[in-house]
Coordinates of C-alpha atoms in Angstrom, one line a residue:
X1 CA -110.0 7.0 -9.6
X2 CA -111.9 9.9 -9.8
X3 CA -115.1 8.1 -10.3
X4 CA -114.1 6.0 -7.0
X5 CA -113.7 9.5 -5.1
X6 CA -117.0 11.4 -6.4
X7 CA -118.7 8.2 -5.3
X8 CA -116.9 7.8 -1.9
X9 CA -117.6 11.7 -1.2
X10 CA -121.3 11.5 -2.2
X11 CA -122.1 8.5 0.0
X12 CA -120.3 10.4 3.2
X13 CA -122.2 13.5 1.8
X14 CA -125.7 11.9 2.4
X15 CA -124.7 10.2 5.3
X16 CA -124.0 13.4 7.1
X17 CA -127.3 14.9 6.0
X18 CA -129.1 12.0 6.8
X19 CA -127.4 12.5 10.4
X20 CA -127.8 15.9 10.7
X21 CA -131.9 15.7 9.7
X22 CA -133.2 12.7 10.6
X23 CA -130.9 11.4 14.2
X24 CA -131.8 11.8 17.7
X25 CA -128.7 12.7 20.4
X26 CA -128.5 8.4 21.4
X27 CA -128.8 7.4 17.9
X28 CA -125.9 10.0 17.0
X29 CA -123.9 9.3 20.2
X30 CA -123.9 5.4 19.1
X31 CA -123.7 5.8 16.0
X32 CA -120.5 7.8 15.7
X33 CA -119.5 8.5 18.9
X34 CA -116.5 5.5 20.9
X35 CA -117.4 4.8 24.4
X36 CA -114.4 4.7 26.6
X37 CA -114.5 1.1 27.3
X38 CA -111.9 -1.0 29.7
X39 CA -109.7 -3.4 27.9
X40 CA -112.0 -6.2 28.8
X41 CA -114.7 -6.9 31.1
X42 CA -117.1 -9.3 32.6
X43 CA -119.7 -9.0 34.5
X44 CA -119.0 -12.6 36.1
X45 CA -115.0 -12.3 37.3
X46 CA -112.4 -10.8 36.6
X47 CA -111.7 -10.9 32.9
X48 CA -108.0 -11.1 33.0
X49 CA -108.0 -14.7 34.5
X50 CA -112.0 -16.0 34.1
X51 CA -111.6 -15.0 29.6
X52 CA -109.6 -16.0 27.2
X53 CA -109.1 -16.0 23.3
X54 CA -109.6 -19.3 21.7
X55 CA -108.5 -20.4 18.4
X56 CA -107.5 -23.4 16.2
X57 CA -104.3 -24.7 16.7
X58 CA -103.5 -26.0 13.0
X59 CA -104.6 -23.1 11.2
X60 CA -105.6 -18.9 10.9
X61 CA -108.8 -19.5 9.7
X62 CA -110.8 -19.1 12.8
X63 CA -111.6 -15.5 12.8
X64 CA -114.1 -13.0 11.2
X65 CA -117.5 -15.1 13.0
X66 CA -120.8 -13.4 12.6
X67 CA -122.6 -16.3 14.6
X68 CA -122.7 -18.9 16.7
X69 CA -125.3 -21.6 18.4
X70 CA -125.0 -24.2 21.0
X71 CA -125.8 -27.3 20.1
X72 CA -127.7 -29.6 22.1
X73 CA -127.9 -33.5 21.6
X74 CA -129.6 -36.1 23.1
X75 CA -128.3 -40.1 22.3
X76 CA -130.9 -43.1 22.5
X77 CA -130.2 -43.3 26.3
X78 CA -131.2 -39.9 27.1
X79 CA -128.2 -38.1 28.0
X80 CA -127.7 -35.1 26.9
X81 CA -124.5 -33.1 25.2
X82 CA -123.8 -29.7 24.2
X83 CA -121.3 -28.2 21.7
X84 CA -121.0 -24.7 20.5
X85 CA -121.3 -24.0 16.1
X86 CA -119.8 -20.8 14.8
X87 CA -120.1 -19.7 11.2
X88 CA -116.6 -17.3 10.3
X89 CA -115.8 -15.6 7.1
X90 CA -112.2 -14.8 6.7
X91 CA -112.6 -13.1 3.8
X92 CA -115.8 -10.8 5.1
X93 CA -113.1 -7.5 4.4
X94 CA -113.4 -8.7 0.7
X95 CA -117.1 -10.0 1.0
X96 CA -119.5 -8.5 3.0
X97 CA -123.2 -7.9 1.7
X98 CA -124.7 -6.0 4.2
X99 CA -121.5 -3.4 5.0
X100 CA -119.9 -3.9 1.8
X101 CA -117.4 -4.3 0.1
X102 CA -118.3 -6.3 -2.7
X103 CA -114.7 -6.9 -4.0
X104 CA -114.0 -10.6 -4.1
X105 CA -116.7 -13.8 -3.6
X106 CA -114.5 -16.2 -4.3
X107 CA -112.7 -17.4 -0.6
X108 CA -115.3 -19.6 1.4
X109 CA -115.9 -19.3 4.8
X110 CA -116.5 -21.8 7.6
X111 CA -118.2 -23.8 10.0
X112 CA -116.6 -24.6 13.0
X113 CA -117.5 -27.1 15.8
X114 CA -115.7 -26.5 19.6
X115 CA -116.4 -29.3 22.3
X116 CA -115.9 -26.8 25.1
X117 CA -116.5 -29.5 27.9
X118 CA -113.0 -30.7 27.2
X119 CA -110.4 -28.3 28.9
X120 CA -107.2 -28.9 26.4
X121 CA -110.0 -29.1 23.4
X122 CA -110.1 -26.1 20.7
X123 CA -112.0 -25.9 18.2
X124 CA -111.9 -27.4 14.5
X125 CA -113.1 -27.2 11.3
X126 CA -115.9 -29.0 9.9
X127 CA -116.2 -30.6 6.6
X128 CA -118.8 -29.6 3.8
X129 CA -119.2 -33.2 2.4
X130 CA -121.1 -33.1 -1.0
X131 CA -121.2 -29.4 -1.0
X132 CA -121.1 -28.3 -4.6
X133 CA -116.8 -27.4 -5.4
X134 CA -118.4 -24.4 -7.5
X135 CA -120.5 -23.0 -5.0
X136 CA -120.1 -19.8 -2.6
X137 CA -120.3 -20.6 1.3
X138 CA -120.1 -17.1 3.1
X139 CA -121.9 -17.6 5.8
X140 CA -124.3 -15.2 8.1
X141 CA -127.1 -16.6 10.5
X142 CA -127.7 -20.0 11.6
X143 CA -129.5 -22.4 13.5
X144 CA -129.4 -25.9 14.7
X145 CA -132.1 -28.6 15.7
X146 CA -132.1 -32.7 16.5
X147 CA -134.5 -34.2 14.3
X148 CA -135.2 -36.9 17.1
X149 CA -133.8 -38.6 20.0
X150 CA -130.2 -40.2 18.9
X151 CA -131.0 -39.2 15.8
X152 CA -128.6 -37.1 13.3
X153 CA -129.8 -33.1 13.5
X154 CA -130.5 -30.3 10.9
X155 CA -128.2 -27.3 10.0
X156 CA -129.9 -24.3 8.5
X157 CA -126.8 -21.7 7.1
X158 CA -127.6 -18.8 5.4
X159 CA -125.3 -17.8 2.7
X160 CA -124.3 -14.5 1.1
X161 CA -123.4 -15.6 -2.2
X162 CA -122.5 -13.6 -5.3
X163 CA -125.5 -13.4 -7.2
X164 CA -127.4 -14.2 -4.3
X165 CA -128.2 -15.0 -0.9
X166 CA -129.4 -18.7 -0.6
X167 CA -130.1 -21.0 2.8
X168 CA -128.1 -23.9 3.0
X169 CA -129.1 -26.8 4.7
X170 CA -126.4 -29.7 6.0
X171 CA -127.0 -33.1 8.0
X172 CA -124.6 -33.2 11.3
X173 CA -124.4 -36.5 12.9
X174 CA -126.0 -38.6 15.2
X175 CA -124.6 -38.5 19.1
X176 CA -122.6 -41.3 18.5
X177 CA -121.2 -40.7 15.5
X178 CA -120.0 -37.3 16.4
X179 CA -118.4 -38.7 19.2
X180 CA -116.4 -41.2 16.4
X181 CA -115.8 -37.8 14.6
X182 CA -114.8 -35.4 17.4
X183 CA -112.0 -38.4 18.2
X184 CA -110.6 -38.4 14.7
X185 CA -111.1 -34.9 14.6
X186 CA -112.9 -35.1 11.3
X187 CA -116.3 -33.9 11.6
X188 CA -118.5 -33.6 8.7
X189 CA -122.0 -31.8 7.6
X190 CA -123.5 -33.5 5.1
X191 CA -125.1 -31.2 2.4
X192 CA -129.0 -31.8 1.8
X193 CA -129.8 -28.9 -0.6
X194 CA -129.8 -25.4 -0.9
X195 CA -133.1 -23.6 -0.3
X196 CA -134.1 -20.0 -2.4
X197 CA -136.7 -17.5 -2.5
X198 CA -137.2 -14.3 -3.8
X199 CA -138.5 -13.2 -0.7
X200 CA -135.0 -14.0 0.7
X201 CA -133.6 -10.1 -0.1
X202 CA -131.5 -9.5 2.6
X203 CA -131.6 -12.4 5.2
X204 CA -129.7 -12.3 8.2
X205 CA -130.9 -14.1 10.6
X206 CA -133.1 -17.4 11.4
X207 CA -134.8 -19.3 14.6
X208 CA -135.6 -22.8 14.2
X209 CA -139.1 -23.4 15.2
X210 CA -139.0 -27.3 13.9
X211 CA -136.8 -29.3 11.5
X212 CA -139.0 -27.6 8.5
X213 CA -139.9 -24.3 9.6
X214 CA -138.2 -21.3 11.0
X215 CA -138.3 -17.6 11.3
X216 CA -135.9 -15.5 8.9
X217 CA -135.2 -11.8 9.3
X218 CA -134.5 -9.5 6.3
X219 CA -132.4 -6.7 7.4
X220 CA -132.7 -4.2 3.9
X221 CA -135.5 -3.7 1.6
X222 CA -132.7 -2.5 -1.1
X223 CA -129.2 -5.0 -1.0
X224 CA -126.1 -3.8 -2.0
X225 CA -126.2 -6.2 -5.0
X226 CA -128.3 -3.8 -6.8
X227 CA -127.1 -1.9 -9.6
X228 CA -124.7 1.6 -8.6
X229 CA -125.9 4.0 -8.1
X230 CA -128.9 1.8 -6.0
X231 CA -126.7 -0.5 -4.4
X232 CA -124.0 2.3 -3.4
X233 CA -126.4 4.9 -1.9
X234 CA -130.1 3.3 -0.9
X235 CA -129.1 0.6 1.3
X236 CA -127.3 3.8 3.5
X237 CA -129.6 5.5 3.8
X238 CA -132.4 3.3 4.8
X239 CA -129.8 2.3 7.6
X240 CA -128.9 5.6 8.9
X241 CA -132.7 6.8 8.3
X242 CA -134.4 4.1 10.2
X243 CA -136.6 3.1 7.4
X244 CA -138.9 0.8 8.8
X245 CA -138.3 -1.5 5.9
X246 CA -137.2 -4.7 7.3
X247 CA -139.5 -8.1 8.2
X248 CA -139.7 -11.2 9.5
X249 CA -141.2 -14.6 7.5
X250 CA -141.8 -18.0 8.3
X251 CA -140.7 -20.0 6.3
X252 CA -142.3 -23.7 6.3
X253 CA -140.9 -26.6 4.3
X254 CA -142.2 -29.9 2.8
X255 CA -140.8 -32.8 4.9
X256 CA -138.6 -33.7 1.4
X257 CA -137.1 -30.0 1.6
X258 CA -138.1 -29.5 -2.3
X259 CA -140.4 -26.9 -1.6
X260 CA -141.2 -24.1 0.7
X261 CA -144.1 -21.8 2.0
X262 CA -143.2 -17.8 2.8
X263 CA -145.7 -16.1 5.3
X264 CA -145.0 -12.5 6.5
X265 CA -145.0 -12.5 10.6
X266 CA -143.9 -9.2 11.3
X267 CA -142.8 -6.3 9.2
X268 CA -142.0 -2.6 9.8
X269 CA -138.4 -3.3 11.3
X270 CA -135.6 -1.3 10.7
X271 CA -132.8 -3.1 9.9
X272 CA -134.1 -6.7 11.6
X273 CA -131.1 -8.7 12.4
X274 CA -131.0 -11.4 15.1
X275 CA -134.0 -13.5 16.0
X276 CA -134.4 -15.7 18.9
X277 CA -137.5 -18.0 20.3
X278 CA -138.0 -18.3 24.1
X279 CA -137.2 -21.2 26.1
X280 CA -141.2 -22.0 26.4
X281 CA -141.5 -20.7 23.0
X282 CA -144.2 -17.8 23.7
X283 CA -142.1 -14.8 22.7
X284 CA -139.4 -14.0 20.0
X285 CA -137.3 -11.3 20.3
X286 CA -135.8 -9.1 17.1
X287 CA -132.8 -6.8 17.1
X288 CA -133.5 -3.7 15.0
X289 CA -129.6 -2.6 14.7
X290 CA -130.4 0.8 13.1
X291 CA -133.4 1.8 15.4
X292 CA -130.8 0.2 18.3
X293 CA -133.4 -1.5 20.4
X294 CA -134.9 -5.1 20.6
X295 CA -138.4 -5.8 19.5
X296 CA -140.1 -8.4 22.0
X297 CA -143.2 -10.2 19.9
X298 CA -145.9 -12.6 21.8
X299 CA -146.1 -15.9 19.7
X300 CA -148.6 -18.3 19.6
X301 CA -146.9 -21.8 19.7
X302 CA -150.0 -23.5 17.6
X303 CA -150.6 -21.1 14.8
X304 CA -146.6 -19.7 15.2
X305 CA -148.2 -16.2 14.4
X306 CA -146.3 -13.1 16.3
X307 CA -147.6 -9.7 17.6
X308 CA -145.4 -6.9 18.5
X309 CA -145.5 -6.3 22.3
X310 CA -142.5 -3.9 23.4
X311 CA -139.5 -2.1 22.4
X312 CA -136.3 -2.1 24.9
X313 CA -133.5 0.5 23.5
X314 CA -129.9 -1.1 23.5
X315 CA -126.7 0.8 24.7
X316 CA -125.2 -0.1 21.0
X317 CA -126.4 -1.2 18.0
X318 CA -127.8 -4.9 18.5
X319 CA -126.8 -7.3 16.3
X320 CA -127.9 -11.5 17.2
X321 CA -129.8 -12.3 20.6
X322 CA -130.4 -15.7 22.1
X323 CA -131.9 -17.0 25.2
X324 CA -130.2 -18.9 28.3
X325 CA -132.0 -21.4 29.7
X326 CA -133.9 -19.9 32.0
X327 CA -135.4 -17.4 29.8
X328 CA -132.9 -14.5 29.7
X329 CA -132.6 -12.6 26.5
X330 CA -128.6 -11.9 25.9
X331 CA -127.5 -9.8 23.3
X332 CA -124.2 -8.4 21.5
X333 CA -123.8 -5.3 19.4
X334 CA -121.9 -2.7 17.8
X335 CA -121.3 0.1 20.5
X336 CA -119.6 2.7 18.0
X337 CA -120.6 1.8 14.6
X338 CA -118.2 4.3 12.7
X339 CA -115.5 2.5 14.1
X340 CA -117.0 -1.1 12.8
X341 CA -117.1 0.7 9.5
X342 CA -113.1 1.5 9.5
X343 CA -112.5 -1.8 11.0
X344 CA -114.2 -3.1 8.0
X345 CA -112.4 -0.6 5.6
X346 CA -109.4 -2.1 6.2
X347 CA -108.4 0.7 8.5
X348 CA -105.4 -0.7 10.8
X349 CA -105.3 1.7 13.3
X350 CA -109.4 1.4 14.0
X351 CA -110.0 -0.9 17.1
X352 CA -114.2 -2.1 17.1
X353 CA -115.6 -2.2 20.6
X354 CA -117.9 -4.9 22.0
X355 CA -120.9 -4.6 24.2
X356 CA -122.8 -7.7 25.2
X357 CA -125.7 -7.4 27.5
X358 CA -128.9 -9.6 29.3
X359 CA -132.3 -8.5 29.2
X360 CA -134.5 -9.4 32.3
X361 CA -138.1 -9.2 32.2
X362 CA -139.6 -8.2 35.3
X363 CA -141.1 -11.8 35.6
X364 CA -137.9 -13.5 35.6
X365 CA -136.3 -10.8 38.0
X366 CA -136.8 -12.2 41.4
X367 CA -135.2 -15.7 40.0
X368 CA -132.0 -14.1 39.4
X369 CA -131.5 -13.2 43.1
X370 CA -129.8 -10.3 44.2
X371 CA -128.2 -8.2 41.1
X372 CA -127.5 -4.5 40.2
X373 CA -130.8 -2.8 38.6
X374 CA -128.9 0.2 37.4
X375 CA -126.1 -1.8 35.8
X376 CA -123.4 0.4 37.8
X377 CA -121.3 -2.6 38.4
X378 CA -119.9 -1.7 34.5
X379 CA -117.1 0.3 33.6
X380 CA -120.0 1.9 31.5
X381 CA -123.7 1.7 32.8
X382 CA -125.6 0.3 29.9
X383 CA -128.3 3.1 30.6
X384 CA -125.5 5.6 30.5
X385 CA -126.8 5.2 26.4
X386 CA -130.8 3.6 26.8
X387 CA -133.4 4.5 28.5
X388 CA -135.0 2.7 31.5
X389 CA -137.8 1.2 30.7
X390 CA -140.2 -0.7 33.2
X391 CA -140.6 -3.9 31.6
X392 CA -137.1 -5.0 31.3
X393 CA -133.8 -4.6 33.3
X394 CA -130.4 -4.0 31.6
X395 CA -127.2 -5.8 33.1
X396 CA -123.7 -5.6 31.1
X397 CA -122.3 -8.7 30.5
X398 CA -119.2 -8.0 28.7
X399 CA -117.1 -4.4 27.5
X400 CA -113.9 -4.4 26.1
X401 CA -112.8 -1.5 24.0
X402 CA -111.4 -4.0 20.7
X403 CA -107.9 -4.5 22.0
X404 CA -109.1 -7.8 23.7
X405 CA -111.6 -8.6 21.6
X406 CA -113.6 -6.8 18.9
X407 CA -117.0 -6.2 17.3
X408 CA -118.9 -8.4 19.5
X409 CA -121.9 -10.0 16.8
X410 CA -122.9 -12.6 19.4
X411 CA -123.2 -13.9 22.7
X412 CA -124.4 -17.5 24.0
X413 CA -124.6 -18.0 27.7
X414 CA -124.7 -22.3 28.3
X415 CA -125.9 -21.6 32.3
X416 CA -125.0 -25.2 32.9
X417 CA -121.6 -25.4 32.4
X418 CA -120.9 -21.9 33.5
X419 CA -119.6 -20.6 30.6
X420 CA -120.4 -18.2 28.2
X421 CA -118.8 -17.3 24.7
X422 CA -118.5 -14.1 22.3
X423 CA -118.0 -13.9 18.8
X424 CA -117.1 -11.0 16.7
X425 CA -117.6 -10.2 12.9
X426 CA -113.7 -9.2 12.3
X427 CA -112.4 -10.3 15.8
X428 CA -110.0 -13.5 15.6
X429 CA -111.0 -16.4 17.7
X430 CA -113.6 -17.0 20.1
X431 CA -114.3 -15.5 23.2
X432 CA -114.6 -18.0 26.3
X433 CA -115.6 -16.6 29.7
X434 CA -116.1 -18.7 32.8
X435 CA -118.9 -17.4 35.5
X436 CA -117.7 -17.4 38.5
X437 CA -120.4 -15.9 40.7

């Protein structure tokens, strides 16, 4: 016990130091400070009647979800359906490799399929068929593409296992068979391998650029797995001190998945988390959660090379980004990340705030129409904590202070349907919000 206490006491020791020598005002203020946040709001109605809290009907296990995709597919006659994915963890308190702890490996997480066009429809569980019974599944970052036209589609998931982080890649069915599966509410993803590196360190997050290749982020240089003292203190401090020791690879597969390419695309990031490739796939955008800001990157579509362009500072620490359809970057994040630690501690009195935002480019600004450039339509300004910039506009899409809904990981905004949803890495459910204006 005493051990435990030297140890807890020297980690808070350097933390503080590292605060006190190395932070900026914002970086403190986000880091440890708690924004007084309403109970829940959105940007696009009234939360109280256009939100709600969805979860599964037959059991508890729909909670603790670091990410979610939507999922388009397109049948043999062209038309064209989209589902939402979410990959939860119910046992991240016990099993969490990038905040720790490292306690217990041995529940398995989820992946979860929610056919939202349905109104009485919730969401359900889907089945890991031919998964190996002795195998880990906690799962982080993921990604979803069609392989073809009517055609089945690929699931990458990456996996924070116990020795070590792996991607897993599953089969999900054709349009038509889904359909036959979503009925009979048994819907399967069929394993195909597992792929490893040792260039995977830390991964967090990955974009699907075709059905063998994507971009991964590695969010540490130095993983908790490491050996204590290493494991305890280092990964800390290269949070808290910015270290620009994160990256980003591409990662390009044969077409029979038994082998794999790693090429470095962009490096220098601290903390790189969520990843996401543009609509018209000429820009990708990385969240840097310790350095709170997105990093904005021109890609070329025929080489799939990146080069930094911009920075945009966050008003809390980002976590995973995707685009809408019409090229807006949305984004969710940790808004006081002390109390995301004590929420993760265990601490049951700690509530975790959300904070999920859009990021406009000036090119895309006179499509939106008319809309607030100063984002003082919030309860809390999003530049009440980041700095204007001239490139990009800031608008609040969702606040809630954790007693609604809690430590917002990600946001997905399907513009068609009018609908967008939140996630949260210990929230339980999912988030559903209709826009209404």
């Amino acid at each position: 016990m005493a051990v435990g206490f030297l140890t807890r006491a020297f980690q808070v020791l350097i933390v503080i130091i590292a605060f006190l020598y190395y932070r900026s005002g914002r970086e403190i203020g986000i880091f440890l400070g708690n924004p007084d946040l309403p109970t829940s709001y959105s940007a696009y109605g009234n939360a109280s009647s256009t939100c709600r809290v969805v979860h599964d009907k037959t059991s508890p296990r729909l909670k603790f979800c670091e990410d979610a995709v939507l999922w388009d597919v397109t049948d043999a006659q062209g038309t064209q359906e989209r589902y939402l994915l979410a990959g939860c963890d119910p046992g991240r308190k016990s099993w969490n490799t990038v905040m720790g702890p490292l306690r217990d490996p041995n529940p398995r997480g989820d992946l979860w399929l929610y056919d939202y066009s349905t109104p009485d429809a919730y969401p359900a569980r889907i089945t890991l068929e031919g998964y190996p019974e002795i195998a880990d599944f906690h799962p982080l970052g993921m990604e979803v593409t069609q392989i073809g036209t009517g055609q089945p589609s690929r699931l990458f998931v990456i996996n924070h296992g116990r020795f070590n982080s792996t991607i897993e890649v599953f089969e999900l069915p054709s349009p038509e068979r889904l359909k036959e599966e979503i009925a009979s509410a048994s819907i399967r993803a069929i394993y195909i391998t597992t792929l490893t590196s040792p260039t995977f360190v830390a991964p967090n997050a990955l974009a699907v650029i075709s059905p063998t290749s994507f971009y991964l982020t590695n969010d540490h240089r130095f993983s908790r797995r490491l050996p204590w003292p290493i494991g305890a203190i280092i990964p800390i401090m290269e949070s808290v001190l910015q270290l620009p020791l994160g990256w980003v690879d591409r990662i390009d597969l044969t077409e029979d998945l038994r082998s794999l390419t790693v090429t470095r695309v962009a490096s220098g990031i601290p903390f790189a988390n969520g990843i996401a490739i543009s609509p018209n796939g000429k820009h990708v955008a990385v969240a840097s959660s310790s350095k709170i800001a997105i990093y904005y990157y021109e890609r070329d579509p025929e080489t799939n090379t990146l080069e930094f362009k911009t920075s945009v500072p966050t008003p809390a620490c980002p976590d995973n980004l995707s685009y809408g359809d019409d090229g807006v970057l949305f984004g969710a994040g940790h808004p006081s990340f002390l109390a995301l630690i004590l929420v993760a501690k265990g601490n049951v009195h700690a509530l975790s705030p959300s904070w999920a935002w859009a990021v406009i480019p000036q090119e895309l600004q006179s499509s939106q129409g008319a809309f607030d450039k100063a984002d003082s339509e919030a309860p809390i300004s999003a530049y009440s904590r980041a700095p204007i910039v001239e490139t990009h506009t800031m608008k609040s899409v969702y606040q809630s202070d954790g007693s609604v809904y809690s430590s917002s990981s990600t946001i997905v905004v399907d513009q068609k349907a009018k609908k967008f949803f939140l996630v949260g890495l210990y929230a339980d459910g999912i988030l559903q919000c209709t826009i209404d204006n």
